[in-house]
Coordinates of C-alpha atoms in Angstrom, one line a residue:
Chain A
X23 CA 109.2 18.9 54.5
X24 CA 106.4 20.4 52.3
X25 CA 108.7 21.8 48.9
X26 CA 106.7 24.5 47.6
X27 CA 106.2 24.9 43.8
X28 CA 105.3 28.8 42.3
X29 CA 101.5 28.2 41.4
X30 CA 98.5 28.0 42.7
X31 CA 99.5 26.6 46.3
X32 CA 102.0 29.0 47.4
X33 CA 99.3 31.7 46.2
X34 CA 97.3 30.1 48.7
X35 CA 99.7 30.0 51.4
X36 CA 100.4 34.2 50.6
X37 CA 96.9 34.3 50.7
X38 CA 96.7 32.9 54.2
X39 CA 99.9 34.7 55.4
X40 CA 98.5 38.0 54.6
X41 CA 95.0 36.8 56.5
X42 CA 97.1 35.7 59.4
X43 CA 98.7 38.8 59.5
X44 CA 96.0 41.6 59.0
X45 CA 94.2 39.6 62.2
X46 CA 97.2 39.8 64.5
X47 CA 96.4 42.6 65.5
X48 CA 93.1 41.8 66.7
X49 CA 94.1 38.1 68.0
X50 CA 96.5 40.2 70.2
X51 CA 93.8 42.1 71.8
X52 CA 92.9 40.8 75.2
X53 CA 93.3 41.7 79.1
X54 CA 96.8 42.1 78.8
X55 CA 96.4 44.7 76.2
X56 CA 93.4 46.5 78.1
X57 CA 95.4 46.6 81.3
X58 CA 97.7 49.0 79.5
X59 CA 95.1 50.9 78.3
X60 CA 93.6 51.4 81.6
X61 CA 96.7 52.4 83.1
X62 CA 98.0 54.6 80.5
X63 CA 94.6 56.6 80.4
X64 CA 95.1 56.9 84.1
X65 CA 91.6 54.8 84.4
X66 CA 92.8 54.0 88.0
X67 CA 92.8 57.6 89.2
X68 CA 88.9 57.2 89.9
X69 CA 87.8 52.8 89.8
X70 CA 89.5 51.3 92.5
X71 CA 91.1 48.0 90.6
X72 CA 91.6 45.6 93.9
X73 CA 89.5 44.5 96.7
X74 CA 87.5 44.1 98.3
X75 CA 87.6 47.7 99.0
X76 CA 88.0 48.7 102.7
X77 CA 84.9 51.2 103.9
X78 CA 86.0 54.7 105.0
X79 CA 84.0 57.2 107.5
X80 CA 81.2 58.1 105.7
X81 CA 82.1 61.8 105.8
X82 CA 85.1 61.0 103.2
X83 CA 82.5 59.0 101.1
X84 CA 81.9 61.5 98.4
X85 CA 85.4 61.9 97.6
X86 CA 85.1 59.0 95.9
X87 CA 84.9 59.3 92.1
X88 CA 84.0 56.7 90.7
X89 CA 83.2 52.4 91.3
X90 CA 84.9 49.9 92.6
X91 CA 86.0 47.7 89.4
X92 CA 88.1 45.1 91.0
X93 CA 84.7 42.3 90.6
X94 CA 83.7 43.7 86.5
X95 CA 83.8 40.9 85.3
X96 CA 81.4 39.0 87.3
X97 CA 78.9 42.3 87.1
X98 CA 79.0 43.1 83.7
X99 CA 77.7 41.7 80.6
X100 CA 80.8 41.8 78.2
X101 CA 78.7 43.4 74.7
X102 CA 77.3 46.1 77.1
X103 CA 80.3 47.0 79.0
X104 CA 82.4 47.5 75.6
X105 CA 79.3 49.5 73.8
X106 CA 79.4 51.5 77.3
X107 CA 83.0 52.4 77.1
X108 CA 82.3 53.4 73.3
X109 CA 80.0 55.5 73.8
X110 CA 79.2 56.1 77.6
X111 CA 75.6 57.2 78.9
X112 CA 75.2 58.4 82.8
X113 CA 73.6 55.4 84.9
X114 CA 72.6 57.9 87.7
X115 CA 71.2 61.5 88.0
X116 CA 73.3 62.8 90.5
X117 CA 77.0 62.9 90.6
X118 CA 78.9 59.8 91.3
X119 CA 79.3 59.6 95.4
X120 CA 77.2 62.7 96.3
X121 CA 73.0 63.5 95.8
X122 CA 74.0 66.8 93.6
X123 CA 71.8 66.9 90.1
X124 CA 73.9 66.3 87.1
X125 CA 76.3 63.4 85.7
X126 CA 79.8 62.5 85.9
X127 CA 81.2 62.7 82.5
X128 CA 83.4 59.7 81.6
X129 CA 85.8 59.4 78.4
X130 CA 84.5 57.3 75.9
X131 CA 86.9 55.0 74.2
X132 CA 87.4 54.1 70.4
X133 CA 86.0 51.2 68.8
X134 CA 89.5 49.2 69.1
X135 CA 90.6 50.5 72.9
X136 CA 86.8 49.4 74.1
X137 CA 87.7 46.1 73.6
X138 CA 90.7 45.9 74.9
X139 CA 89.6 48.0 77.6
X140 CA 86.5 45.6 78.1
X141 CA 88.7 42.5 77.4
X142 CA 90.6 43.6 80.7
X143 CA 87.9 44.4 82.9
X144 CA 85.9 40.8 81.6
X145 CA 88.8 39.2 82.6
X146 CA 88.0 40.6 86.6
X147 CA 85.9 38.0 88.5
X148 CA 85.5 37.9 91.9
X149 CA 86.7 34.3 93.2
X150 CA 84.3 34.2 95.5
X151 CA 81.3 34.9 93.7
X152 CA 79.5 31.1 92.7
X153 CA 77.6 30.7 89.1
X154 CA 74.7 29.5 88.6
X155 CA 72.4 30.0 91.6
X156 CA 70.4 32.1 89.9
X157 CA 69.0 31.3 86.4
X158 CA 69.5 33.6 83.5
X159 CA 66.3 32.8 82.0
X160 CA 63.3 35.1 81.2
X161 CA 60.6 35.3 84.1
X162 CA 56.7 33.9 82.8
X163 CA 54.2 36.9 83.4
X164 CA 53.1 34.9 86.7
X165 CA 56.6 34.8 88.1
X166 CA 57.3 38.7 86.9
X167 CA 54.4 40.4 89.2
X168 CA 55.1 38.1 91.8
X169 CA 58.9 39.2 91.7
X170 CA 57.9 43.0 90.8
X171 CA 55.7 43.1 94.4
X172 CA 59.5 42.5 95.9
X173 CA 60.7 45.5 94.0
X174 CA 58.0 47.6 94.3
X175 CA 56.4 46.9 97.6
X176 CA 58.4 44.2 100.1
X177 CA 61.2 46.7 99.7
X178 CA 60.6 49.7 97.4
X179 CA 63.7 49.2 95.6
X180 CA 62.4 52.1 93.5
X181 CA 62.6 54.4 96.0
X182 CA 66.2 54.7 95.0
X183 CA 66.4 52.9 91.5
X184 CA 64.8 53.9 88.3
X185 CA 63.2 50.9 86.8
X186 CA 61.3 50.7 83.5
X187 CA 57.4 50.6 85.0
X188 CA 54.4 50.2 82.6
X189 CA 54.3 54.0 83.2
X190 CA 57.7 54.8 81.9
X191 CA 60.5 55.0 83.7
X192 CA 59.8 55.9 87.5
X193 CA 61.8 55.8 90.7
X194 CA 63.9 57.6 92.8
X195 CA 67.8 59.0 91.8
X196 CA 70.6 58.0 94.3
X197 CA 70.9 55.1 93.2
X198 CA 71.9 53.6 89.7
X199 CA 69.5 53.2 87.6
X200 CA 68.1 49.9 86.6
X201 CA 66.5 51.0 83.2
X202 CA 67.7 48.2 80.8
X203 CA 69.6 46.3 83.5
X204 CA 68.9 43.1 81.9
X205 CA 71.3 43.6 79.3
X206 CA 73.8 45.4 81.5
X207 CA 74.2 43.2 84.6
X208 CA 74.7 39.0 85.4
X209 CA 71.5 38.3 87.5
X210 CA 74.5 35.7 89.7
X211 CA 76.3 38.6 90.4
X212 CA 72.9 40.5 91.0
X213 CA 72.1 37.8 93.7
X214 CA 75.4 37.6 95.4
X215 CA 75.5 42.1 95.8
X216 CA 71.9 41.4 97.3
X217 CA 73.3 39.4 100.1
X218 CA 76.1 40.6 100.6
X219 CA 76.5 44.4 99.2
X220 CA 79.3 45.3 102.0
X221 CA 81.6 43.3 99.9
X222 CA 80.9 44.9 96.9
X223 CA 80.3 48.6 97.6
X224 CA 81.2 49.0 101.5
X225 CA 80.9 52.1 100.9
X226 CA 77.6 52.8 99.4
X227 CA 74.2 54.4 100.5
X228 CA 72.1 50.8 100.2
X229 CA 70.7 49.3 103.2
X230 CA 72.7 45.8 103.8
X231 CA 69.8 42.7 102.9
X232 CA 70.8 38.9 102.8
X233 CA 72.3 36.5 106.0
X234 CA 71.9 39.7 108.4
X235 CA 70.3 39.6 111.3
X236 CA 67.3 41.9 109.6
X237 CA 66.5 40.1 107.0
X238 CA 63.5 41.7 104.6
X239 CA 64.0 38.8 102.0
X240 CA 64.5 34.6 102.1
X241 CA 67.2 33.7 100.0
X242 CA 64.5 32.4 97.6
X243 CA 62.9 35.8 96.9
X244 CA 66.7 37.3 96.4
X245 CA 67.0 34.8 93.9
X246 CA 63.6 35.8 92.2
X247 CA 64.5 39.4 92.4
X248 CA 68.2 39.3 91.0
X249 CA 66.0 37.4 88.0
X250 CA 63.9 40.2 88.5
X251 CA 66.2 42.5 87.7
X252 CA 68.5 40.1 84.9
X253 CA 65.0 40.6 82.7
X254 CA 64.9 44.2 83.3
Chain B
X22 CA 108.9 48.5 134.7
X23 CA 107.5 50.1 138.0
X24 CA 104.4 52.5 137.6
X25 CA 104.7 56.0 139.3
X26 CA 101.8 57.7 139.7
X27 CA 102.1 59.8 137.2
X28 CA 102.5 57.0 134.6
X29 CA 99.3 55.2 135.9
X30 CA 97.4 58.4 135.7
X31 CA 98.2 57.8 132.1
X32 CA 97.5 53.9 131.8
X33 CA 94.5 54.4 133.3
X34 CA 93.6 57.8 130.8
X35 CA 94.7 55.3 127.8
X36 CA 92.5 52.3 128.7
X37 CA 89.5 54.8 129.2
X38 CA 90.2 56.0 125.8
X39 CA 90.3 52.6 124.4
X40 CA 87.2 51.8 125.5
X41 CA 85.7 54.7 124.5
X42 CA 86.8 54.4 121.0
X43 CA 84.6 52.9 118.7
X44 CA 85.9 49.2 117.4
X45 CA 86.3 49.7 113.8
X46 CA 87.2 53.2 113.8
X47 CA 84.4 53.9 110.9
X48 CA 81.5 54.7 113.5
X49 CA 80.4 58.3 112.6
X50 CA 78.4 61.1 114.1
X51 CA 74.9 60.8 114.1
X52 CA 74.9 64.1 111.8
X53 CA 77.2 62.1 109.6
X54 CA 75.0 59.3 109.3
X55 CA 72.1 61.2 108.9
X56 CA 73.7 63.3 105.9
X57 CA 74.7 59.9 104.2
X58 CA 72.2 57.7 104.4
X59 CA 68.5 59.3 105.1
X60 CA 69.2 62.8 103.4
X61 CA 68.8 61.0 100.4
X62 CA 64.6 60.7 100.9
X63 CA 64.2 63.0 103.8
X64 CA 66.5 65.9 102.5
X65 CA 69.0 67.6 105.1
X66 CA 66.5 69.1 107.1
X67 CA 64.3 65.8 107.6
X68 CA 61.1 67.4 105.6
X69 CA 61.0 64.4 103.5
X70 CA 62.1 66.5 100.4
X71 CA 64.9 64.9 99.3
X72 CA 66.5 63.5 96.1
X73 CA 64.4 60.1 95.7
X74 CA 60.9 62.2 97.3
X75 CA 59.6 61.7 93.4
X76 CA 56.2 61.6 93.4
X77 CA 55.5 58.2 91.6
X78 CA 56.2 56.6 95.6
X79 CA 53.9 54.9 97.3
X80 CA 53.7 57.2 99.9
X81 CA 56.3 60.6 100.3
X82 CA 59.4 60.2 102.8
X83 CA 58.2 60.9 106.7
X84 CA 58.5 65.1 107.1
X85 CA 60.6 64.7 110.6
X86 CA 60.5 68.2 111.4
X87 CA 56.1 68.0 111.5
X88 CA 55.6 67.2 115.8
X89 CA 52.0 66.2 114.7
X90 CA 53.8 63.0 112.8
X91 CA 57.0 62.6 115.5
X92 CA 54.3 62.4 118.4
X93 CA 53.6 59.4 116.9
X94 CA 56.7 57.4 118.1
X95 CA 58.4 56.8 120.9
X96 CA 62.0 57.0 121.0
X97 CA 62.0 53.2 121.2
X98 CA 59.9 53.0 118.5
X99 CA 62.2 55.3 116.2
X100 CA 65.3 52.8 117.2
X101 CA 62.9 49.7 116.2
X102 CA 61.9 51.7 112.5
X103 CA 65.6 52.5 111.3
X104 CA 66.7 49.0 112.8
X105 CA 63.9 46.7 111.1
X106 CA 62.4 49.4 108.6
X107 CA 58.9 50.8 108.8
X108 CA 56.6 48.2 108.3
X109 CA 57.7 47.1 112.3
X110 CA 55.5 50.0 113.2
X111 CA 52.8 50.1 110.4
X112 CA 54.9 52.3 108.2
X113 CA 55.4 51.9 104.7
X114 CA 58.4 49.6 103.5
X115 CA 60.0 53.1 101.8
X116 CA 61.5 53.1 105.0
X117 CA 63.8 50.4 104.7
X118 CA 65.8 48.5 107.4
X119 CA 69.4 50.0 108.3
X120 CA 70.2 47.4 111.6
X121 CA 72.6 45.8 109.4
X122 CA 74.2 48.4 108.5
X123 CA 74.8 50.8 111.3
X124 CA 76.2 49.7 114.6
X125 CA 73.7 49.9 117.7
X126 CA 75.0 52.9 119.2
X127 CA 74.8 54.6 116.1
X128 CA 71.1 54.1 115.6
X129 CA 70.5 55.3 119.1
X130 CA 72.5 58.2 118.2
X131 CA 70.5 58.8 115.1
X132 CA 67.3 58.4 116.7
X133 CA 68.3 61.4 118.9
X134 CA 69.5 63.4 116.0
X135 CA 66.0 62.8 114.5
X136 CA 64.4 63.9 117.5
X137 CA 66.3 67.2 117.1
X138 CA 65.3 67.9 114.0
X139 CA 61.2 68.8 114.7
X140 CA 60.2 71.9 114.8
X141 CA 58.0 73.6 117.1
X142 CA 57.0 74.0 121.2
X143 CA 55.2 70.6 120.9
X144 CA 57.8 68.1 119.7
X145 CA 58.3 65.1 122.2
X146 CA 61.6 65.1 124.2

Protein backbone atom coordinates (compact mmCIF):
# COMPACT_ATOMS: atom_id res chain seq x y z
CA UNK A 1 0.00 0.00 0.00
CA UNK A 2 1.29 3.41 -1.08
CA UNK A 3 1.32 5.52 2.64
CA UNK A 4 0.95 9.04 1.76
CA UNK A 5 3.02 11.73 3.43
CA UNK A 6 1.48 15.73 3.49
CA UNK A 7 4.01 17.30 0.83
CA UNK A 8 4.67 17.54 -2.29
CA UNK A 9 3.22 14.09 -3.51
CA UNK A 10 -0.15 14.10 -2.09
CA UNK A 11 -0.30 17.83 -3.69
CA UNK A 12 0.16 15.97 -6.76
CA UNK A 13 -2.20 13.38 -6.30
CA UNK A 14 -5.02 16.51 -5.34
CA UNK A 15 -3.74 17.90 -8.30
CA UNK A 16 -4.71 14.94 -10.43
CA UNK A 17 -8.00 14.23 -8.45
CA UNK A 18 -9.30 17.54 -9.26
CA UNK A 19 -8.01 16.97 -13.18
CA UNK A 20 -9.75 13.66 -13.10
CA UNK A 21 -12.78 15.14 -11.87
CA UNK A 22 -13.29 18.44 -13.88
CA UNK A 23 -12.96 15.92 -17.13
CA UNK A 24 -15.72 13.46 -15.93
CA UNK A 25 -17.92 15.13 -17.21
CA UNK A 26 -16.68 15.22 -20.61
CA UNK A 27 -15.22 11.45 -20.50
CA UNK A 28 -19.00 10.67 -19.77
CA UNK A 29 -20.14 12.11 -23.00
CA UNK A 30 -20.80 9.55 -25.61
CA UNK A 31 -23.79 7.66 -27.43
CA UNK A 32 -25.37 6.77 -24.45
CA UNK A 33 -25.58 10.34 -23.30
CA UNK A 34 -26.65 11.64 -26.87
CA UNK A 35 -29.36 9.03 -27.08
CA UNK A 36 -31.01 10.82 -24.18
CA UNK A 37 -30.60 13.91 -25.74
CA UNK A 38 -32.19 12.97 -28.84
CA UNK A 39 -35.10 11.55 -27.09
CA UNK A 40 -35.73 14.13 -24.64
CA UNK A 41 -35.70 16.91 -27.41
CA UNK A 42 -38.22 14.70 -29.12
CA UNK A 43 -35.48 14.47 -32.16
CA UNK A 44 -37.43 11.30 -33.16
CA UNK A 45 -40.65 13.13 -33.87
CA UNK A 46 -39.19 13.95 -37.46
CA UNK A 47 -35.55 11.27 -38.30
CA UNK A 48 -36.77 8.03 -38.38
CA UNK A 49 -33.94 6.18 -35.94
CA UNK A 50 -34.34 2.37 -37.35
CA UNK A 51 -34.31 0.72 -40.65
CA UNK A 52 -34.12 0.24 -43.15
CA UNK A 53 -37.12 2.37 -43.49
CA UNK A 54 -40.05 0.73 -45.35
CA UNK A 55 -41.35 3.01 -48.65
CA UNK A 56 -44.90 4.40 -48.33
CA UNK A 57 -47.29 5.42 -51.50
CA UNK A 58 -45.75 8.24 -52.83
CA UNK A 59 -48.79 10.42 -52.15
CA UNK A 60 -47.91 10.23 -48.20
CA UNK A 61 -44.22 11.04 -49.14
CA UNK A 62 -44.23 14.65 -48.22
CA UNK A 63 -45.54 14.06 -44.80
CA UNK A 64 -42.35 13.17 -44.09
CA UNK A 65 -40.32 15.65 -42.07
CA UNK A 66 -37.27 14.98 -41.99
CA UNK A 67 -34.26 11.96 -42.96
CA UNK A 68 -33.90 8.74 -42.13
CA UNK A 69 -30.97 8.70 -39.43
CA UNK A 70 -30.90 5.07 -38.61
CA UNK A 71 -27.33 4.70 -41.04
CA UNK A 72 -25.56 8.46 -39.63
CA UNK A 73 -22.87 7.14 -38.83
CA UNK A 74 -21.68 5.65 -41.88
CA UNK A 75 -22.97 9.01 -43.91
CA UNK A 76 -21.55 11.53 -41.93
CA UNK A 77 -18.25 12.91 -41.11
CA UNK A 78 -18.24 13.18 -37.28
CA UNK A 79 -16.49 17.23 -37.04
CA UNK A 80 -19.22 18.19 -39.59
CA UNK A 81 -22.20 16.58 -38.18
CA UNK A 82 -21.42 18.14 -34.57
CA UNK A 83 -20.60 21.83 -36.14
CA UNK A 84 -24.06 21.13 -38.12
CA UNK A 85 -26.01 20.45 -35.00
CA UNK A 86 -24.32 23.64 -33.46
CA UNK A 87 -25.10 25.75 -35.67
CA UNK A 88 -27.36 24.21 -38.55
CA UNK A 89 -27.43 25.69 -42.22
CA UNK A 90 -30.40 24.36 -44.83
CA UNK A 91 -28.83 21.63 -47.20
CA UNK A 92 -31.77 22.14 -49.71
CA UNK A 93 -33.89 25.05 -51.08
CA UNK A 94 -37.14 23.66 -50.79
CA UNK A 95 -38.71 22.17 -47.79
CA UNK A 96 -37.78 18.86 -46.62
CA UNK A 97 -40.15 16.13 -48.56
CA UNK A 98 -42.02 18.58 -50.85
CA UNK A 99 -40.57 21.08 -54.05
CA UNK A 100 -42.05 24.29 -52.06
CA UNK A 101 -39.19 27.30 -51.91
CA UNK A 102 -37.89 27.88 -48.42
CA UNK A 103 -35.99 25.73 -45.66
CA UNK A 104 -36.98 23.59 -42.80
CA UNK A 105 -35.68 25.17 -39.81
CA UNK A 106 -33.92 22.76 -37.37
CA UNK A 107 -32.89 23.56 -33.61
CA UNK A 108 -29.47 24.05 -33.16
CA UNK A 109 -27.84 22.48 -30.20
CA UNK A 110 -25.22 23.91 -27.63
CA UNK A 111 -21.66 23.29 -27.83
CA UNK A 112 -21.87 20.40 -25.12
CA UNK A 113 -25.36 18.68 -26.36
CA UNK A 114 -23.75 18.65 -30.19
CA UNK A 115 -21.50 16.26 -29.12
CA UNK A 116 -23.24 14.17 -27.33
CA UNK A 117 -25.87 14.44 -29.74
CA UNK A 118 -23.20 13.73 -32.56
CA UNK A 119 -21.49 11.08 -30.36
CA UNK A 120 -24.95 9.12 -30.66
CA UNK A 121 -25.69 9.42 -34.10
CA UNK A 122 -21.56 8.45 -35.02
CA UNK A 123 -22.16 5.60 -33.17
CA UNK A 124 -25.09 4.56 -36.06
CA UNK A 125 -23.57 2.44 -38.78
CA UNK A 126 -25.24 0.46 -41.11
CA UNK A 127 -23.88 -3.31 -40.80
CA UNK A 128 -24.19 -3.78 -44.02
CA UNK A 129 -22.42 -1.03 -45.52
CA UNK A 130 -18.40 -2.41 -46.31
CA UNK A 131 -15.25 0.18 -45.86
CA UNK A 132 -12.97 0.80 -47.97
CA UNK A 133 -14.15 0.19 -51.55
CA UNK A 134 -13.79 3.48 -52.26
CA UNK A 135 -10.65 5.59 -51.47
CA UNK A 136 -10.84 8.73 -49.46
CA UNK A 137 -8.07 10.35 -51.22
CA UNK A 138 -7.99 13.52 -53.24
CA UNK A 139 -8.70 13.03 -57.10
CA UNK A 140 -5.37 14.36 -59.58
CA UNK A 141 -6.83 17.09 -62.07
CA UNK A 142 -6.89 14.15 -64.80
CA UNK A 143 -8.99 11.87 -62.65
CA UNK A 144 -11.34 15.04 -61.53
CA UNK A 145 -12.68 16.04 -65.24
CA UNK A 146 -12.84 12.56 -66.02
CA UNK A 147 -15.15 11.92 -62.95
CA UNK A 148 -16.94 15.57 -63.25
CA UNK A 149 -18.10 14.31 -67.16
CA UNK A 150 -20.16 11.55 -64.89
CA UNK A 151 -21.69 14.26 -62.83
CA UNK A 152 -22.21 16.67 -65.27
CA UNK A 153 -22.96 14.83 -68.47
CA UNK A 154 -23.32 10.70 -68.20
CA UNK A 155 -26.01 11.58 -65.72
CA UNK A 156 -26.58 15.27 -64.90
CA UNK A 157 -26.42 14.77 -61.36
CA UNK A 158 -26.75 18.60 -61.26
CA UNK A 159 -29.93 18.66 -62.53
CA UNK A 160 -31.02 18.05 -59.00
CA UNK A 161 -27.81 18.78 -56.87
CA UNK A 162 -26.05 21.98 -56.38
CA UNK A 163 -22.43 21.41 -56.80
CA UNK A 164 -19.57 23.92 -56.51
CA UNK A 165 -18.78 24.54 -60.53
CA UNK A 166 -15.91 26.87 -61.68
CA UNK A 167 -18.92 29.20 -62.22
CA UNK A 168 -20.07 29.17 -58.64
CA UNK A 169 -22.41 27.12 -57.40
CA UNK A 170 -24.97 25.82 -60.15
CA UNK A 171 -27.61 23.08 -60.24
CA UNK A 172 -30.87 22.28 -59.76
CA UNK A 173 -32.89 22.33 -56.05
CA UNK A 174 -34.70 19.07 -55.11
CA UNK A 175 -32.22 17.54 -54.14
CA UNK A 176 -29.54 18.19 -51.32
CA UNK A 177 -27.12 20.10 -52.08
CA UNK A 178 -23.63 18.87 -52.65
CA UNK A 179 -21.77 22.27 -52.07
CA UNK A 180 -18.90 21.26 -49.69
CA UNK A 181 -19.87 17.63 -49.58
CA UNK A 182 -16.40 16.60 -49.16
CA UNK A 183 -16.25 17.51 -45.73
CA UNK A 184 -19.83 16.50 -44.98
CA UNK A 185 -20.22 12.95 -46.33
CA UNK A 186 -17.81 9.34 -46.33
CA UNK A 187 -17.31 8.86 -50.09
CA UNK A 188 -17.90 4.59 -48.84
CA UNK A 189 -21.13 5.51 -47.77
CA UNK A 190 -21.35 7.78 -51.02
CA UNK A 191 -20.71 4.56 -53.11
CA UNK A 192 -22.92 2.20 -51.36
CA UNK A 193 -26.33 5.01 -51.64
CA UNK A 194 -25.31 5.08 -55.38
CA UNK A 195 -26.07 1.45 -55.78
CA UNK A 196 -28.25 0.94 -53.81
CA UNK A 197 -30.40 4.23 -52.74
CA UNK A 198 -33.73 2.15 -52.02
CA UNK A 199 -32.03 1.08 -48.95
CA UNK A 200 -31.21 4.25 -47.82
CA UNK A 201 -33.99 6.66 -48.82
CA UNK A 202 -36.84 4.29 -50.29
CA UNK A 203 -38.59 6.96 -50.23
CA UNK A 204 -36.87 9.59 -52.09
CA UNK A 205 -37.27 11.40 -55.58
CA UNK A 206 -33.68 9.90 -57.10
CA UNK A 207 -33.74 7.62 -59.94
CA UNK A 208 -32.39 3.99 -58.56
CA UNK A 209 -28.47 3.50 -60.36
CA UNK A 210 -26.15 0.46 -59.42
CA UNK A 211 -26.93 -3.64 -59.90
CA UNK A 212 -30.39 -2.72 -61.71
CA UNK A 213 -31.31 -3.82 -64.63
CA UNK A 214 -30.75 -0.03 -66.15
CA UNK A 215 -27.66 0.47 -65.30
CA UNK A 216 -26.24 4.28 -66.52
CA UNK A 217 -22.84 3.50 -64.59
CA UNK A 218 -20.17 0.37 -64.07
CA UNK A 219 -19.40 -0.12 -60.64
CA UNK A 220 -15.99 1.49 -61.52
CA UNK A 221 -17.33 4.86 -62.52
CA UNK A 222 -19.68 4.77 -59.09
CA UNK A 223 -16.61 4.42 -57.42
CA UNK A 224 -14.93 7.36 -59.22
CA UNK A 225 -17.98 9.47 -58.74
CA UNK A 226 -18.57 8.80 -54.86
CA UNK A 227 -14.66 10.03 -54.94
CA UNK A 228 -16.04 12.60 -56.97
CA UNK A 229 -18.19 13.80 -54.69
CA UNK A 230 -15.82 12.77 -51.18
CA UNK A 231 -13.45 15.85 -52.83
CA UNK A 232 -16.31 18.13 -53.31
CA UNK B 1 -66.94 -26.55 -46.22
CA UNK B 2 -69.38 -26.83 -49.25
CA UNK B 3 -69.54 -23.68 -51.70
CA UNK B 4 -73.11 -22.37 -52.42
CA UNK B 5 -73.36 -20.25 -55.13
CA UNK B 6 -73.52 -17.41 -53.45
CA UNK B 7 -70.23 -18.02 -51.58
CA UNK B 8 -68.43 -18.76 -54.94
CA UNK B 9 -69.78 -15.69 -56.50
CA UNK B 10 -67.60 -14.31 -53.73
CA UNK B 11 -64.38 -16.62 -54.10
CA UNK B 12 -64.34 -15.89 -57.41
CA UNK B 13 -64.98 -11.75 -56.80
CA UNK B 14 -61.92 -12.17 -54.20
CA UNK B 15 -59.45 -13.94 -56.43
CA UNK B 16 -60.26 -11.25 -59.17
CA UNK B 17 -59.45 -8.70 -56.73
CA UNK B 18 -56.24 -10.29 -55.84
CA UNK B 19 -55.10 -10.27 -58.95
CA UNK B 20 -55.98 -7.07 -59.71
CA UNK B 21 -54.21 -5.61 -56.76
CA UNK B 22 -50.85 -4.44 -57.26
CA UNK B 23 -48.04 -6.83 -55.45
CA UNK B 24 -46.50 -4.45 -53.04
CA UNK B 25 -49.37 -2.40 -52.36
CA UNK B 26 -47.05 0.88 -53.06
CA UNK B 27 -47.90 1.10 -56.87
CA UNK B 28 -49.44 4.60 -57.41
CA UNK B 29 -51.49 6.43 -59.89
CA UNK B 30 -49.88 7.55 -62.79
CA UNK B 31 -50.89 11.25 -61.53
CA UNK B 32 -49.17 10.24 -58.41
CA UNK B 33 -46.07 9.34 -59.92
CA UNK B 34 -45.98 12.07 -62.22
CA UNK B 35 -46.49 14.67 -59.21
CA UNK B 36 -43.53 12.88 -57.35
CA UNK B 37 -41.00 12.26 -59.52
CA UNK B 38 -41.05 14.39 -62.93
CA UNK B 39 -42.82 17.63 -61.47
CA UNK B 40 -39.71 18.26 -60.11
CA UNK B 41 -38.08 19.38 -63.81
CA UNK B 42 -41.16 19.46 -65.82
CA UNK B 43 -43.39 21.30 -63.28
CA UNK B 44 -47.11 20.05 -62.72
CA UNK B 45 -48.33 20.93 -65.89
CA UNK B 46 -45.40 19.14 -67.95
CA UNK B 47 -44.00 22.70 -69.51
CA UNK B 48 -40.67 21.86 -68.28
CA UNK B 49 -40.81 24.78 -65.74
CA UNK B 50 -40.21 23.12 -62.73
CA UNK B 51 -38.04 23.39 -59.58
CA UNK B 52 -34.53 22.18 -61.06
CA UNK B 53 -35.48 23.99 -64.84
CA UNK B 54 -32.41 26.53 -63.75
CA UNK B 55 -30.92 27.78 -66.53
CA UNK B 56 -27.15 26.67 -66.04
CA UNK B 57 -28.65 22.98 -67.63
CA UNK B 58 -27.51 21.62 -70.52
CA UNK B 59 -30.49 21.79 -72.18
CA UNK B 60 -34.21 22.93 -70.37
CA UNK B 61 -36.60 19.94 -69.17
CA UNK B 62 -38.90 18.62 -72.34
CA UNK B 63 -42.18 21.17 -72.45
CA UNK B 64 -44.83 18.04 -72.67
CA UNK B 65 -47.71 20.08 -73.34
CA UNK B 66 -45.82 21.58 -76.92
CA UNK B 67 -47.54 18.67 -79.83
CA UNK B 68 -44.68 19.98 -82.15
CA UNK B 69 -42.04 18.15 -79.49
CA UNK B 70 -44.61 15.10 -78.36
CA UNK B 71 -45.06 14.29 -82.23
CA UNK B 72 -41.76 13.29 -81.90
CA UNK B 73 -42.25 9.94 -80.00
CA UNK B 74 -44.15 7.23 -80.14
CA UNK B 75 -45.80 5.88 -77.27
CA UNK B 76 -43.24 3.07 -77.35
CA UNK B 77 -40.68 5.38 -77.56
CA UNK B 78 -41.94 7.51 -74.37
CA UNK B 79 -42.01 3.88 -72.34
CA UNK B 80 -38.21 3.25 -73.70
CA UNK B 81 -37.22 7.24 -72.46
CA UNK B 82 -38.56 7.03 -68.75
CA UNK B 83 -37.40 3.22 -68.62
CA UNK B 84 -33.68 3.77 -69.93
CA UNK B 85 -33.53 7.69 -69.77
CA UNK B 86 -33.20 9.90 -72.81
CA UNK B 87 -30.13 9.28 -74.35
CA UNK B 88 -32.07 5.74 -75.77
CA UNK B 89 -33.81 8.14 -78.06
CA UNK B 90 -31.06 10.93 -78.70
CA UNK B 91 -32.28 12.99 -75.74
CA UNK B 92 -30.18 14.57 -73.41
CA UNK B 93 -29.06 12.42 -70.15
CA UNK B 94 -31.26 15.26 -68.02
CA UNK B 95 -33.69 12.79 -68.60
CA UNK B 96 -32.55 10.18 -66.48
CA UNK B 97 -33.58 6.45 -66.33
CA UNK B 98 -36.62 5.64 -63.87
CA UNK B 99 -37.06 1.48 -65.03
CA UNK B 100 -35.58 0.70 -61.78
CA UNK B 101 -37.60 2.47 -60.03
CA UNK B 102 -41.13 2.25 -61.08
CA UNK B 103 -42.82 -1.07 -61.83
CA UNK B 104 -43.67 -1.75 -65.67
CA UNK B 105 -47.24 -1.05 -65.51
CA UNK B 106 -46.58 2.11 -63.93
CA UNK B 107 -44.43 3.46 -66.71
CA UNK B 108 -47.04 2.45 -69.19
CA UNK B 109 -49.41 4.33 -66.99
CA UNK B 110 -47.19 7.35 -66.98
CA UNK B 111 -46.53 7.31 -70.53
CA UNK B 112 -50.37 7.81 -70.91
CA UNK B 113 -50.63 10.40 -68.36
CA UNK B 114 -47.84 12.26 -70.38
CA UNK B 115 -49.70 11.89 -73.40
CA UNK B 116 -52.59 13.68 -71.72
CA UNK B 117 -50.92 16.42 -70.85
CA UNK B 118 -50.27 18.29 -74.56
CA UNK B 119 -52.15 20.76 -75.52
CA UNK B 120 -53.75 21.41 -78.66
CA UNK B 121 -55.97 19.71 -81.77
CA UNK B 122 -52.69 18.20 -83.13
CA UNK B 123 -51.26 16.13 -80.16
CA UNK B 124 -50.70 12.34 -81.17
CA UNK B 125 -53.24 9.83 -79.55
Amino acid sequence: MIAFKKGPLLKWWGAVLVLGCVHAPLAAAGPAQGKQLFEAKNCGACHQMSGPVEAVPVAQRSKIKGPPLWFAGSKFKNEWLIAWLEKPTALYRVKYGTLEQGANSHPALSKADAQEVGAYLMSLTDPALKAGAVTAEKLNRRKMLEAEKLFTKKQVCFGCHQYASKQGDIGGFSGPSLVGAGNRLQADWVHALLKDNVRYYPNARMPVYGNQAFEAFTDEELKLLSQYIGNL
Amino acid sequence: MALTRNNLKTSALLAVLVLVAPASGLAASAKENFEWYCVQCHGSDGTGKGINSVKELPVGPMDLSNPKEMKKFTGEQIIQTLTRGGPVNTLDSLMPPWGNRLAKDEIKALMQYVRSLCKGTDCPK
